[in-house]
mmCIF file of C-alpha atoms in Angstrom:
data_model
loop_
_atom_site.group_PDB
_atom_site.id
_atom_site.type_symbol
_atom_site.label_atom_id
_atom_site.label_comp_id
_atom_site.label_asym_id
_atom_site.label_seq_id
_atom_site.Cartn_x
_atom_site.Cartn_y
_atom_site.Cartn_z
ATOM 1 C CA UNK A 82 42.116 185.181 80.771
ATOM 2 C CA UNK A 83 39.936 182.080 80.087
ATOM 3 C CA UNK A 84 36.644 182.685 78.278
ATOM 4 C CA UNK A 85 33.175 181.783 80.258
ATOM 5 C CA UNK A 86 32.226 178.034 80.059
ATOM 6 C CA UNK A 87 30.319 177.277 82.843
ATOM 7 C CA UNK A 88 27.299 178.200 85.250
ATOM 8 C CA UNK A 89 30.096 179.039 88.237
ATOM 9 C CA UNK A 90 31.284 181.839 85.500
ATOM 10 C CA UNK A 91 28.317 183.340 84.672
ATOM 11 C CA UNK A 92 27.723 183.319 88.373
ATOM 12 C CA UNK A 93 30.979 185.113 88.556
ATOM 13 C CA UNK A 94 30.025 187.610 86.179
ATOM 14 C CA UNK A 95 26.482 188.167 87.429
ATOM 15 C CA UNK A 96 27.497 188.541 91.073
ATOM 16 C CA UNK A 97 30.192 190.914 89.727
ATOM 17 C CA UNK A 98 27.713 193.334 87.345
ATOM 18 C CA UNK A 99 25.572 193.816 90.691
ATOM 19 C CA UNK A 100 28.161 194.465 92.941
ATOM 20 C CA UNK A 101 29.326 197.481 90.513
ATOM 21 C CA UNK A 102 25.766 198.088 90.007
ATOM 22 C CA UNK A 103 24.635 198.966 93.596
ATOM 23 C CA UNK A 104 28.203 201.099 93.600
ATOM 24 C CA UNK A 105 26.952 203.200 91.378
ATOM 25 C CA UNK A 106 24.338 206.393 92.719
ATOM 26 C CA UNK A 107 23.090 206.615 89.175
ATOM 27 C CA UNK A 108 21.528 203.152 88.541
ATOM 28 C CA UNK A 109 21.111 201.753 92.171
ATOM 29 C CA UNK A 110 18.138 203.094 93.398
ATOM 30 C CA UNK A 111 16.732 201.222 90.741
ATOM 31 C CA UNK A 112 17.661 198.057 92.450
ATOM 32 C CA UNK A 113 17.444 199.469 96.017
ATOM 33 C CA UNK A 114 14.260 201.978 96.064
ATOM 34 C CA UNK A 115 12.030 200.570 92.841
ATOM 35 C CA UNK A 116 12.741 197.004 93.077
ATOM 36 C CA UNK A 117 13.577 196.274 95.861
ATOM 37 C CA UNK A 118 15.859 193.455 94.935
ATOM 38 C CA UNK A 119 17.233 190.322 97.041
ATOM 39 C CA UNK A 120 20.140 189.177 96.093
ATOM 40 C CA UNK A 121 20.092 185.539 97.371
ATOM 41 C CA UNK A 122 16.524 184.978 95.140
ATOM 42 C CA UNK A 123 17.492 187.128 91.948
ATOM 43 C CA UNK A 124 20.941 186.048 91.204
ATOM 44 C CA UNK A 125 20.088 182.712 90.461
ATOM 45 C CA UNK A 126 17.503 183.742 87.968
ATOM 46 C CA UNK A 127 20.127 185.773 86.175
ATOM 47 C CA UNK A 128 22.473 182.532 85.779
ATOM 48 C CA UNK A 129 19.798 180.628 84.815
ATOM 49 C CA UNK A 130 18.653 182.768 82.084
ATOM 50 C CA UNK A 131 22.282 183.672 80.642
ATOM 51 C CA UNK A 132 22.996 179.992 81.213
ATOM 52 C CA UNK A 133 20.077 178.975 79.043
ATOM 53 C CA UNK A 134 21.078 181.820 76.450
ATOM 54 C CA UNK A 135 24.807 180.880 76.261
ATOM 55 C CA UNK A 136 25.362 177.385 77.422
ATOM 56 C CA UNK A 137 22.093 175.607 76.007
ATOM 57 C CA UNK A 138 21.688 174.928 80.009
ATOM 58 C CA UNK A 139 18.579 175.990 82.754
ATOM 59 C CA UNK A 140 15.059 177.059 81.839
ATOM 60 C CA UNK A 141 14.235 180.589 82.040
ATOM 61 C CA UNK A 142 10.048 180.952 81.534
ATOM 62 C CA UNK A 143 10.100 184.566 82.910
ATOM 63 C CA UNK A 144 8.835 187.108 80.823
ATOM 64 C CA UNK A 145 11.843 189.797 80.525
ATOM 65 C CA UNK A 146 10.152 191.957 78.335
ATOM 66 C CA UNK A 147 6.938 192.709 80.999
ATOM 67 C CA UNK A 148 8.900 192.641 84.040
ATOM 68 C CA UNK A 149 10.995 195.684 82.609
ATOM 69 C CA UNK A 150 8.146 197.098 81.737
ATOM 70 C CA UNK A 151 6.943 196.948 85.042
ATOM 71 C CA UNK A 152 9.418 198.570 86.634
ATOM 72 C CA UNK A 153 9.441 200.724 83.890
ATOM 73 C CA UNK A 154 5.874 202.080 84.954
ATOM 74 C CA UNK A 155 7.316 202.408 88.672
ATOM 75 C CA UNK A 156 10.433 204.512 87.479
ATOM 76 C CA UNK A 157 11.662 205.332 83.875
ATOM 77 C CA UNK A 158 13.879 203.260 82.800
ATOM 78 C CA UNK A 159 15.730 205.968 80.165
ATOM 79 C CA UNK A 160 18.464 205.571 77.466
ATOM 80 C CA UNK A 161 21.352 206.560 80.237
ATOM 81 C CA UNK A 162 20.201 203.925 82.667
ATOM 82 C CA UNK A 163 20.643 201.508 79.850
ATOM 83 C CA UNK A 164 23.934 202.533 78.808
ATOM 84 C CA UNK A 165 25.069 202.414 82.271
ATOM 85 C CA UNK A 166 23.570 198.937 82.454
ATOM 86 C CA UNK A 167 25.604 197.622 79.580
ATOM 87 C CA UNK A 168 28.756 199.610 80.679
ATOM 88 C CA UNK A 169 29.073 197.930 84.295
ATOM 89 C CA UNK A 170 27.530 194.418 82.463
ATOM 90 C CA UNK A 171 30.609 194.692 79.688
ATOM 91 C CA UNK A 172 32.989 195.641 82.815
ATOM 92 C CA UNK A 173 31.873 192.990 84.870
ATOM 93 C CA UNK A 174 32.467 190.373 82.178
ATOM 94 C CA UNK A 175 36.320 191.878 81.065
ATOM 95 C CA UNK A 176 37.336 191.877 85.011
ATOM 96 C CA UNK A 177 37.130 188.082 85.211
ATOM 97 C CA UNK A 178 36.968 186.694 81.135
ATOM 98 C CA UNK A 179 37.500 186.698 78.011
ATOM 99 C CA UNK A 180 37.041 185.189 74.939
ATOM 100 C CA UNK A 181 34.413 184.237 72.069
ATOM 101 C CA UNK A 182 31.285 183.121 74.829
ATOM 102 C CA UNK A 183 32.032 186.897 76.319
ATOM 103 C CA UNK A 184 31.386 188.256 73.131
ATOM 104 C CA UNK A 185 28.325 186.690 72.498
ATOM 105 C CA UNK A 186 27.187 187.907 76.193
ATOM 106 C CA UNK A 187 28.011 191.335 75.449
ATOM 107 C CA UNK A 188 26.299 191.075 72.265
ATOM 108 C CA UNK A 189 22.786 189.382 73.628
ATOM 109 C CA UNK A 190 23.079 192.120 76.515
ATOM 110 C CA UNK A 191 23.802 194.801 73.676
ATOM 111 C CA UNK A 192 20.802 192.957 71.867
ATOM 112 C CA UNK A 193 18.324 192.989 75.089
ATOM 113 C CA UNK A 194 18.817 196.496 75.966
ATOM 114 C CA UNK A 195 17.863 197.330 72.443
ATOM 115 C CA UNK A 196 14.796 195.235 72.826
ATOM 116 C CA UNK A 197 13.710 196.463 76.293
ATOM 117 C CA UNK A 198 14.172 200.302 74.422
ATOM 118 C CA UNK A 199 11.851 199.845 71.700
ATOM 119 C CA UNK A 200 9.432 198.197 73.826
ATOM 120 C CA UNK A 201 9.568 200.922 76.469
ATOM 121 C CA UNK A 202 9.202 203.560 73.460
ATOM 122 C CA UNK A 203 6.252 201.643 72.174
ATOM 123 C CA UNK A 204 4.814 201.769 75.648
ATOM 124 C CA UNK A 205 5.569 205.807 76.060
ATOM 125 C CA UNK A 206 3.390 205.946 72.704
ATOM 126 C CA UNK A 207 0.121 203.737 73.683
#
């Protein structure tokens, strides 16, 4: 398998990680219930931002950390949501690529979760 190199991969990836996402019963209603995502408008957003954080490419200005938080206040986001996040993210990354670039992807993802974890502890303890 070829590693990631370009926007179409991450695409790849991204479209991939929600369509074993919204497969799963334990994690979707997140996405289908909370959110209420669309597809069509969110996807991009997710290829932008992993394009700016792996290819030096796009321009993300959303703030990750308060939208989680957000939806945190809606619905817990917990510890087993998050390892189910990074599970089907990892998964949806080996079905299609490999290589150095997937690495650093898992790691950043392994390295946001932990992020979005403290900061939704932090909240839980205002």
């Amino acid at each position: 398998m070829k590693d990631l190199e370009t926007t179409e991969d991450i695409h790849k990836i991204v479209s991939t990680f929600y369509d074993y996402l919204l497969a799963d019963s334990s994690i979707s209603y997140i996405f289908t219930e909370v959110v209420k995502i669309q597809l069509e408008e969110h996807l991009p957003i997710l290829v932008t931002f992993w394009s700016q954080a792996l290819l030096g490419t796009g321009v993300y200005y959303n703030n990750l950390t308060q939208i989680h938080l957000d939806i945190h206040h809606k619905s817990a986001l917990t510890p087993e949501l998050f390892q189910i996040w990074l599970g089907h993210f990892n998964a949806a990354i080996d079905a299609h690529f490999a290589g150095f670039n997937c690495e650093r992807m898992k790691t950043q993802a392994l390295n946001l979760s932990t992020v979005m974890q403290i900061k939704i502890k932090q909240e839980n303890n205002k």
